[in-house]
Amino acid sequence: MSPWNTIWTVALKDWRLEWRSRDSLTATVFFAGLVLLILGFALGPSRQRLQQAAPGILWTALAFSSVLAAQRSFGSEQEAGALEALTLYPVAHEWIYLGKLLGNYGQLLVLGALLTPLCDLLFGLPAGPRWPELLLTLLLGLLGLSVIGCFYAAVTTQLRAREALLPVLIFPVVVPVILASVKATSLLTTGGLGSEVRSWLGLLVVFDLIYLVCATLIFPYALEG
Amino acid sequence: MRDRLARPLGLITLLCFAVGLYFAFSSPPDVNQGNLIRILYVHVPSAWFSYVAYTGTFVYSLIYLLSRKRKYDRLAAASTEIGVLMTVLTLYTGSLWGRPTWGVYWVWDPRLTTTALALLIYLGYFVVRGLIDDPGRRGRVAAVIAIIGTLDIPVNYMSVYWWRSIHQTPTFQLIGGVRVSAAAPMVEALLVMLLAYTLLYFYLLRLRGRLAELVETREERELESELQGDLKGGMREPQ
């Protein structure tokens, strides 16, 4: 199988599994909605303050639920010993990682597509005519969350206490992504300068690329044994 | 089996520290900060030490993954351990310095925040090490986490500059300004202290690596004698 074929097959398998069970998406969407409500209670009820905090609230919810999604992505493989079968296929493990990543990224995109309008409705994210840039921020930010989440989920699948450990490992690493995404989103919704938005998006691109390349190269070592 | 290099290295480090501390205390007080400036001579070298140590962790982890020799896993863990110690000292001396100059122990400044993040990343490294009993797997997983974790240091370091290009923080410029206007004796003292800390890194790395080796040998011997005892006991019923 060609690499593209492998990546696509693994991602398609994950999506099909998700479409039939819907457990990961249900859990992450509900969880993210709850985070929105809790932060709304904690920071509200002043409408003005909530609107100021909206980008932060959105990305906090996305980051928290991305950990759940990453955990499910490898947890479902772990349950029936499917991960072993997956690693036995005569394809390079790098492509398996990219396939799992694509599957997870797809789910996060669905989550982002549901959560962003909800956040706009509840707190206000007035991007107006700059929505293509907001969309780009979402695409890049979620890719960063997905790259790191999937990698650490794979590393921790065979560890004790992995549910507790995963967020501890992910969050310190993922802070630059959250920072850049929040900054870009809040600049876009408050009419900030285009050049500032571009510099934050540039940081996101650099971060995504570096981590994507390194995580892919080192993934075979993470999975073995 | 004795490490012949450790003692001379330790003595040279001690000598460097003596000279560095002499310069640090004999250099003139700062125009703005007075004697407070002397924290600089331990604060900056500690930060430098931790960056050297994390680079060491990265290199040793990479060598371990490629060669699978236990020695490099021990050195990577040793390097991380002393790096974490120095990061804690950096944050500690920094907050002692921050209180009289900025008025607070902690500011949400990019450099402070990224240093705290590095600390969390490497504490996570030790949590993971503690969870795996099989040495081979522990070394492999720890190396993988260390390599990906180290990537955050240059990225965070760059993000400081990106942040600064957008938001100017006056507190930050204070430090930059002080350092630029440093007189020759100050630069001298700082350079000697940097050298002393670098030597200290290699000295501590050797000691810690040796200690880890001894612990490992002891554990292996204990395991072996337990197995031998079981064999001698024959088919003893398990209690």
Coordinates of C-alpha atoms in Angstrom, one line a residue:
Chain A
M1 CA 0.0 0.0 0.0
S2 CA 1.2 3.5 -0.7
P3 CA 1.6 5.8 2.2
W4 CA -1.4 7.9 1.3
N5 CA -3.4 4.8 1.0
T6 CA -2.4 3.7 4.5
I7 CA -3.1 7.0 6.0
W8 CA -6.5 7.3 4.4
T9 CA -7.4 3.7 5.3
V10 CA -6.6 4.1 9.0
A11 CA -8.4 7.4 9.2
L12 CA -11.4 6.0 7.4
K13 CA -11.5 3.1 9.8
D14 CA -11.5 5.5 12.8
W15 CA -14.3 7.6 11.2
R16 CA -16.4 4.5 10.4
L17 CA -16.0 3.3 14.0
E18 CA -16.9 6.7 15.3
W19 CA -19.9 7.0 13.0
R20 CA -21.3 3.7 14.2
S21 CA -20.7 4.2 18.0
R22 CA -20.5 8.0 18.3
D23 CA -19.1 7.6 21.8
S24 CA -16.0 9.8 21.4
L25 CA -17.9 12.6 19.7
T26 CA -20.8 12.5 22.1
A27 CA -18.5 12.6 25.1
T28 CA -16.3 15.4 23.8
V29 CA -19.2 17.6 22.6
F30 CA -21.0 17.3 25.9
F31 CA -17.8 17.9 27.9
A32 CA -16.9 20.9 25.8
G33 CA -20.4 22.3 26.3
L34 CA -20.1 21.8 30.0
V35 CA -16.8 23.7 30.1
L36 CA -18.5 26.6 28.3
L37 CA -21.3 26.6 30.9
I38 CA -18.9 26.3 33.9
L39 CA -16.7 29.2 32.6
G40 CA -19.8 31.2 31.8
F41 CA -21.0 30.8 35.4
A42 CA -17.5 31.5 36.8
L43 CA -16.9 34.6 34.8
G44 CA -20.5 35.9 34.2
P45 CA -23.0 37.3 34.2
S46 CA -21.6 40.6 32.8
R47 CA -22.1 40.3 29.0
Q48 CA -19.2 42.6 28.3
R49 CA -16.7 40.6 30.3
L50 CA -17.9 37.3 28.8
Q51 CA -17.4 38.7 25.3
Q52 CA -13.9 39.7 26.2
A53 CA -13.2 36.2 27.6
A54 CA -15.0 34.3 24.8
P55 CA -11.8 33.4 22.8
G56 CA -10.2 32.1 26.0
I57 CA -13.3 30.1 26.9
L58 CA -13.6 28.6 23.4
W59 CA -10.0 27.4 23.3
T60 CA -10.1 26.2 26.9
A61 CA -13.1 24.0 26.0
L62 CA -11.4 22.8 22.8
A63 CA -8.1 22.0 24.6
F64 CA -9.8 20.1 27.4
S65 CA -11.9 18.0 25.1
S66 CA -9.1 17.4 22.7
V67 CA -7.4 15.4 25.5
L68 CA -10.6 13.2 25.8
A69 CA -10.6 12.7 22.0
A70 CA -6.9 11.7 21.9
Q71 CA -7.5 9.3 24.8
R72 CA -10.4 7.7 23.0
S73 CA -8.4 7.5 19.7
F74 CA -5.9 5.1 21.2
G75 CA -8.2 3.7 24.0
S76 CA -10.5 2.1 21.4
E77 CA -7.5 0.4 19.8
Q78 CA -6.3 -0.8 23.2
E79 CA -9.5 -2.4 24.3
A80 CA -9.6 -5.5 22.1
G81 CA -5.9 -5.7 21.4
A82 CA -6.5 -4.0 18.1
L83 CA -3.3 -1.9 18.5
E84 CA -1.1 -5.0 18.2
A85 CA -2.9 -6.0 15.0
L86 CA -2.5 -2.5 13.7
T87 CA 1.3 -2.5 14.3
L88 CA 1.6 -6.0 12.6
Y89 CA 0.5 -4.6 9.3
P90 CA 3.5 -4.4 6.9
V91 CA 3.4 -0.7 6.7
A92 CA 5.7 1.9 8.2
H93 CA 4.5 3.0 11.6
E94 CA 4.9 6.6 10.7
W95 CA 2.0 6.3 8.3
I96 CA -0.1 4.7 11.0
Y97 CA 0.5 7.7 13.2
L98 CA -0.5 10.1 10.4
G99 CA -3.6 8.0 9.8
K100 CA -4.6 8.1 13.5
L101 CA -3.8 11.8 13.5
L102 CA -6.1 12.4 10.5
G103 CA -8.9 10.5 12.2
N104 CA -8.5 12.4 15.4
Y105 CA -8.2 15.8 13.5
G106 CA -11.4 15.1 11.6
Q107 CA -13.2 14.6 14.9
L108 CA -11.7 17.7 16.4
L109 CA -12.8 19.7 13.3
V110 CA -16.4 18.5 13.8
L111 CA -16.1 19.5 17.5
G112 CA -14.8 22.9 16.5
A113 CA -17.5 23.4 13.9
L114 CA -20.2 22.7 16.6
L115 CA -18.5 24.6 19.4
T116 CA -17.5 27.9 17.7
P117 CA -21.1 28.9 16.7
L118 CA -22.3 27.8 20.2
C119 CA -19.6 30.1 21.8
D120 CA -20.6 32.9 19.4
L121 CA -24.3 32.4 20.5
L122 CA -23.6 32.3 24.2
F123 CA -20.8 34.8 24.6
G124 CA -20.3 36.6 21.3
L125 CA -17.4 36.1 18.9
P126 CA -18.1 38.9 16.4
A127 CA -15.6 38.0 13.6
G128 CA -17.8 39.5 10.9
P129 CA -16.2 39.6 7.5
R130 CA -13.0 38.1 8.9
W131 CA -14.5 34.7 9.3
P132 CA -12.0 33.1 6.8
E133 CA -9.2 34.0 9.1
L134 CA -11.0 32.7 12.1
L135 CA -11.6 29.4 10.2
L136 CA -7.8 29.3 9.5
T137 CA -7.0 29.9 13.2
L138 CA -9.4 27.0 14.0
L139 CA -7.8 24.7 11.4
L140 CA -4.2 25.4 12.6
G141 CA -4.9 25.5 16.3
L142 CA -6.9 22.2 16.2
L143 CA -4.1 20.6 14.2
G144 CA -1.6 21.5 16.9
L145 CA -3.8 20.1 19.6
S146 CA -4.3 16.9 17.6
V147 CA -0.6 16.3 16.7
I148 CA 0.4 16.5 20.4
G149 CA -2.6 14.8 21.8
C150 CA -2.4 11.8 19.5
F151 CA 1.4 11.4 20.1
Y152 CA 1.1 11.4 23.9
A153 CA -1.9 9.2 23.8
A154 CA 0.1 6.6 21.9
V155 CA 3.0 6.9 24.3
T156 CA 0.8 6.4 27.3
T157 CA -1.5 3.7 26.0
Q158 CA 0.4 0.9 27.9
L159 CA 1.0 2.8 31.1
R160 CA -0.6 2.6 34.5
A161 CA -2.8 5.6 35.4
R162 CA -2.7 6.8 31.8
E163 CA -6.0 8.7 32.1
A164 CA -4.5 10.8 34.9
L165 CA -1.2 11.1 33.2
L166 CA -2.2 12.2 29.7
P167 CA -3.3 15.8 30.5
V168 CA -0.2 16.3 32.7
L169 CA 2.0 15.5 29.8
I170 CA -0.1 17.3 27.1
F171 CA -0.9 20.7 28.6
P172 CA 2.6 22.0 29.2
V173 CA 3.6 21.2 25.7
V174 CA 0.5 22.5 24.1
V175 CA 0.5 25.9 25.8
P176 CA 2.1 27.8 22.9
V177 CA -0.7 26.5 20.6
I178 CA -3.4 27.6 23.0
L179 CA -1.7 31.0 23.5
A180 CA -1.3 31.7 19.8
S181 CA -4.9 30.5 19.0
V182 CA -6.4 32.6 21.8
K183 CA -4.4 35.7 20.7
A184 CA -5.4 35.3 17.1
T185 CA -9.0 34.7 17.9
S186 CA -9.3 37.6 20.2
L187 CA -7.6 40.0 17.7
L188 CA -10.0 38.8 15.0
T189 CA -13.1 39.4 17.2
T190 CA -12.0 42.8 18.5
G191 CA -10.8 44.2 15.2
G192 CA -7.1 43.9 15.8
L193 CA -4.4 44.6 13.3
G194 CA -4.0 42.2 10.4
S195 CA -0.2 42.0 10.8
E196 CA -0.5 40.9 14.4
V197 CA -3.0 38.2 13.5
R198 CA -0.6 37.0 10.8
S199 CA 2.3 36.8 13.2
W200 CA 0.3 34.6 15.6
L201 CA -0.9 32.4 12.7
G202 CA 2.8 32.2 11.6
L203 CA 3.7 31.0 15.1
L204 CA 1.0 28.3 14.8
V205 CA 2.2 27.2 11.4
V206 CA 5.8 26.9 12.6
F207 CA 4.7 25.0 15.8
D208 CA 2.4 22.6 13.9
L209 CA 5.1 21.8 11.3
I210 CA 7.9 21.2 13.8
Y211 CA 5.8 19.0 16.0
L212 CA 4.2 17.2 13.1
V213 CA 7.6 16.2 11.6
C214 CA 9.3 15.3 14.9
A215 CA 6.3 13.3 16.3
T216 CA 6.0 11.4 13.0
L217 CA 9.7 10.5 13.0
I218 CA 9.8 9.5 16.7
F219 CA 6.4 7.7 16.7
P220 CA 7.8 4.2 15.7
Y221 CA 9.9 4.3 18.9
A222 CA 6.9 5.3 21.0
L223 CA 4.7 2.4 19.8
E224 CA 7.1 -0.6 19.8
G225 CA 6.9 -3.3 22.5
Chain B
M1 CA 36.0 1.2 39.0
R2 CA 36.7 4.6 40.6
D3 CA 36.0 7.6 38.4
R4 CA 39.4 9.2 38.0
L5 CA 38.2 12.3 36.3
A6 CA 35.5 13.3 38.8
R7 CA 37.8 14.6 41.6
P8 CA 40.0 16.9 39.5
L9 CA 36.9 18.2 37.7
G10 CA 35.3 18.8 41.1
L11 CA 38.3 20.7 42.3
I12 CA 38.5 22.9 39.2
T13 CA 34.8 23.6 39.5
L14 CA 35.3 24.7 43.2
L15 CA 38.2 26.9 42.1
C16 CA 36.1 28.5 39.4
F17 CA 33.3 29.1 41.9
A18 CA 35.7 30.7 44.4
V19 CA 37.1 33.1 41.7
G20 CA 33.6 33.8 40.3
L21 CA 32.1 34.6 43.7
Y22 CA 35.1 36.8 44.6
F23 CA 34.4 38.8 41.4
A24 CA 30.7 38.8 42.0
F25 CA 31.1 40.3 45.5
S26 CA 34.0 42.7 44.6
S27 CA 32.3 44.1 41.4
P28 CA 30.8 47.5 41.9
P29 CA 27.1 47.8 42.9
D30 CA 24.6 48.7 40.2
V31 CA 23.6 52.3 39.7
N32 CA 19.9 51.5 39.8
Q33 CA 19.7 48.3 41.8
G34 CA 22.6 48.6 44.2
N35 CA 23.7 45.3 45.8
L36 CA 20.6 43.6 44.4
I37 CA 22.4 43.2 41.1
R38 CA 24.5 40.4 42.7
I39 CA 21.6 38.0 42.4
L40 CA 22.4 38.2 38.6
Y41 CA 25.6 36.2 39.2
V42 CA 23.7 33.1 40.4
H43 CA 20.4 33.6 38.6
V44 CA 21.6 33.8 35.0
P45 CA 24.1 30.9 35.4
S46 CA 21.4 28.7 36.9
A47 CA 19.2 29.3 33.9
W48 CA 22.1 28.7 31.6
F49 CA 22.8 25.4 33.5
S50 CA 19.3 24.2 33.1
Y51 CA 19.4 24.9 29.3
V52 CA 22.7 23.0 29.0
A53 CA 21.2 20.1 31.0
Y54 CA 18.0 19.9 28.9
T55 CA 20.2 19.9 25.7
G56 CA 22.1 17.0 27.4
T57 CA 18.9 15.2 28.0
F58 CA 17.9 15.6 24.4
V59 CA 21.3 14.3 23.1
Y60 CA 21.5 11.4 25.5
S61 CA 17.9 10.3 24.8
L62 CA 18.6 10.3 21.1
I63 CA 21.7 8.3 21.5
Y64 CA 19.8 5.9 23.8
L65 CA 17.1 5.3 21.2
L66 CA 19.7 4.6 18.5
S67 CA 22.1 2.5 20.6
R68 CA 19.9 1.0 23.3
K69 CA 22.8 1.1 25.8
R70 CA 21.5 1.5 29.4
K71 CA 24.3 4.0 30.1
Y72 CA 22.8 6.7 28.0
D73 CA 19.4 6.3 29.6
R74 CA 21.0 6.8 33.0
L75 CA 22.8 9.8 31.8
A76 CA 19.7 11.3 30.3
A77 CA 17.8 10.8 33.5
A78 CA 20.7 12.3 35.5
S79 CA 20.9 15.3 33.2
T80 CA 17.2 15.9 33.5
E81 CA 17.3 15.6 37.3
I82 CA 20.0 18.3 37.8
G83 CA 18.3 20.4 35.1
V84 CA 15.1 20.4 37.1
L85 CA 17.0 21.3 40.2
M86 CA 18.5 24.3 38.5
T87 CA 15.2 25.4 37.0
V88 CA 13.8 25.4 40.5
L89 CA 16.7 27.5 41.7
T90 CA 16.3 29.8 38.7
L91 CA 12.7 30.4 39.6
Y92 CA 13.6 30.8 43.2
T93 CA 16.4 33.3 42.7
G94 CA 14.3 35.1 40.1
S95 CA 11.4 35.6 42.4
L96 CA 13.8 36.8 45.2
W97 CA 15.1 39.3 42.7
G98 CA 11.6 40.2 41.4
R99 CA 10.2 41.1 44.8
P100 CA 12.4 44.1 45.5
T101 CA 12.7 45.3 41.8
W102 CA 9.3 44.6 40.4
G103 CA 7.4 44.6 43.7
V104 CA 6.0 41.0 43.2
Y105 CA 7.4 37.5 43.4
W106 CA 5.7 36.4 40.2
V107 CA 4.7 38.2 36.9
W108 CA 3.0 36.6 34.0
D109 CA 5.9 37.4 31.8
P110 CA 6.6 35.1 28.8
R111 CA 10.0 34.1 30.1
L112 CA 8.8 33.3 33.6
T113 CA 5.9 31.4 32.2
T114 CA 8.0 29.4 29.7
T115 CA 10.5 28.5 32.5
A116 CA 7.6 27.2 34.7
L117 CA 6.4 25.2 31.7
A118 CA 9.8 23.6 31.2
L119 CA 9.7 22.6 34.8
L120 CA 6.3 20.9 34.4
I121 CA 7.4 19.1 31.2
Y122 CA 10.4 17.5 33.0
L123 CA 8.5 16.7 36.1
G124 CA 6.1 14.8 33.9
Y125 CA 9.2 13.0 32.5
F126 CA 9.9 11.7 36.1
V127 CA 6.3 10.8 36.7
V128 CA 6.4 8.6 33.6
R129 CA 9.7 7.0 34.7
G130 CA 8.2 6.2 38.0
L131 CA 5.3 4.4 36.5
I132 CA 7.3 1.8 34.4
D133 CA 9.2 -1.0 36.0
D134 CA 10.8 -2.7 33.0
P135 CA 14.1 -0.8 32.4
G136 CA 14.0 -1.3 28.7
R137 CA 10.6 0.1 28.2
R138 CA 11.2 2.9 30.8
G139 CA 14.2 4.0 28.9
R140 CA 12.5 4.0 25.6
V141 CA 9.3 5.8 26.7
A142 CA 11.3 8.3 28.8
A143 CA 13.6 9.1 25.8
V144 CA 10.6 9.7 23.5
I145 CA 9.0 12.1 26.0
A146 CA 12.3 13.9 26.6
I147 CA 12.9 14.4 22.9
I148 CA 9.5 15.8 22.2
G149 CA 9.6 17.8 25.5
T150 CA 12.9 19.4 24.6
L151 CA 11.4 20.7 21.3
D152 CA 9.3 23.0 23.5
I153 CA 12.4 24.9 24.8
P154 CA 13.5 26.5 21.5
V155 CA 9.9 27.0 20.4
N156 CA 9.1 28.7 23.7
Y157 CA 12.3 30.6 23.5
M158 CA 11.3 32.0 20.1
S159 CA 7.8 32.7 21.2
V160 CA 9.3 35.1 23.8
Y161 CA 10.7 37.1 21.0
W162 CA 7.4 36.9 19.0
W163 CA 5.5 38.0 22.1
R164 CA 7.9 40.9 22.8
S165 CA 7.7 42.1 19.2
I166 CA 3.9 42.5 19.8
H167 CA 3.6 43.4 23.5
Q168 CA 6.4 45.4 25.0
T169 CA 6.7 44.7 28.7
P170 CA 8.5 47.4 30.6
T171 CA 9.7 45.0 33.4
F172 CA 11.5 43.0 30.8
Q173 CA 13.3 46.0 29.4
L174 CA 14.6 46.9 32.8
I175 CA 16.7 43.7 32.9
G176 CA 17.8 44.1 29.3
G177 CA 18.8 47.7 29.9
V178 CA 20.8 46.8 33.1
R179 CA 22.6 44.0 31.3
V180 CA 23.6 46.1 28.3
S181 CA 24.9 48.9 30.5
A182 CA 26.9 46.4 32.6
A183 CA 30.5 47.5 33.3
A184 CA 33.5 45.4 32.5
P185 CA 33.9 43.9 36.1
M186 CA 30.3 42.8 36.0
V187 CA 30.7 41.0 32.7
E188 CA 33.9 39.4 34.0
A189 CA 32.2 38.1 37.1
L190 CA 29.2 36.8 35.1
L191 CA 31.4 35.0 32.6
V192 CA 33.4 33.3 35.3
M193 CA 30.2 32.2 37.0
L194 CA 28.9 30.8 33.7
L195 CA 32.0 28.8 33.3
A196 CA 31.8 27.5 36.9
Y197 CA 28.2 26.4 36.4
T198 CA 29.0 24.7 33.1
L199 CA 31.8 22.7 34.9
L200 CA 29.4 22.0 37.7
Y201 CA 27.0 20.5 35.2
F202 CA 29.6 18.0 33.9
Y203 CA 30.7 17.2 37.5
L204 CA 27.2 16.6 38.8
L205 CA 26.3 14.6 35.6
R206 CA 29.2 12.3 36.2
L207 CA 28.4 11.8 39.9
R208 CA 24.7 11.3 39.3
G209 CA 25.4 8.9 36.4
R210 CA 27.8 6.9 38.5
L211 CA 25.3 6.8 41.4
A212 CA 22.6 5.5 39.1
E213 CA 25.0 2.8 37.8
L214 CA 25.7 1.7 41.3
V215 CA 22.0 1.6 42.2
E216 CA 21.3 -0.5 39.1
T217 CA 24.2 -3.0 39.9
R218 CA 22.9 -3.4 43.4
E219 CA 19.3 -4.0 42.2
E220 CA 20.6 -6.6 39.8
R221 CA 22.6 -8.3 42.5
E222 CA 19.6 -8.4 44.8
L223 CA 17.5 -9.9 42.1
E224 CA 20.1 -12.5 41.3
S225 CA 20.5 -13.5 45.0
E226 CA 16.8 -13.8 45.4
L227 CA 16.6 -16.1 42.4
Q228 CA 19.5 -18.2 43.7
G229 CA 17.7 -18.4 47.1
D230 CA 14.6 -19.6 45.4
L231 CA 16.6 -22.2 43.5
K232 CA 18.3 -23.5 46.7
G233 CA 15.0 -23.7 48.5
G234 CA 13.8 -26.0 45.8
M235 CA 10.1 -26.4 45.3
R236 CA 9.1 -24.4 48.4
E237 CA 5.5 -23.8 48.7
P238 CA 4.6 -20.1 48.1
Q239 CA 3.5 -18.5 51.3

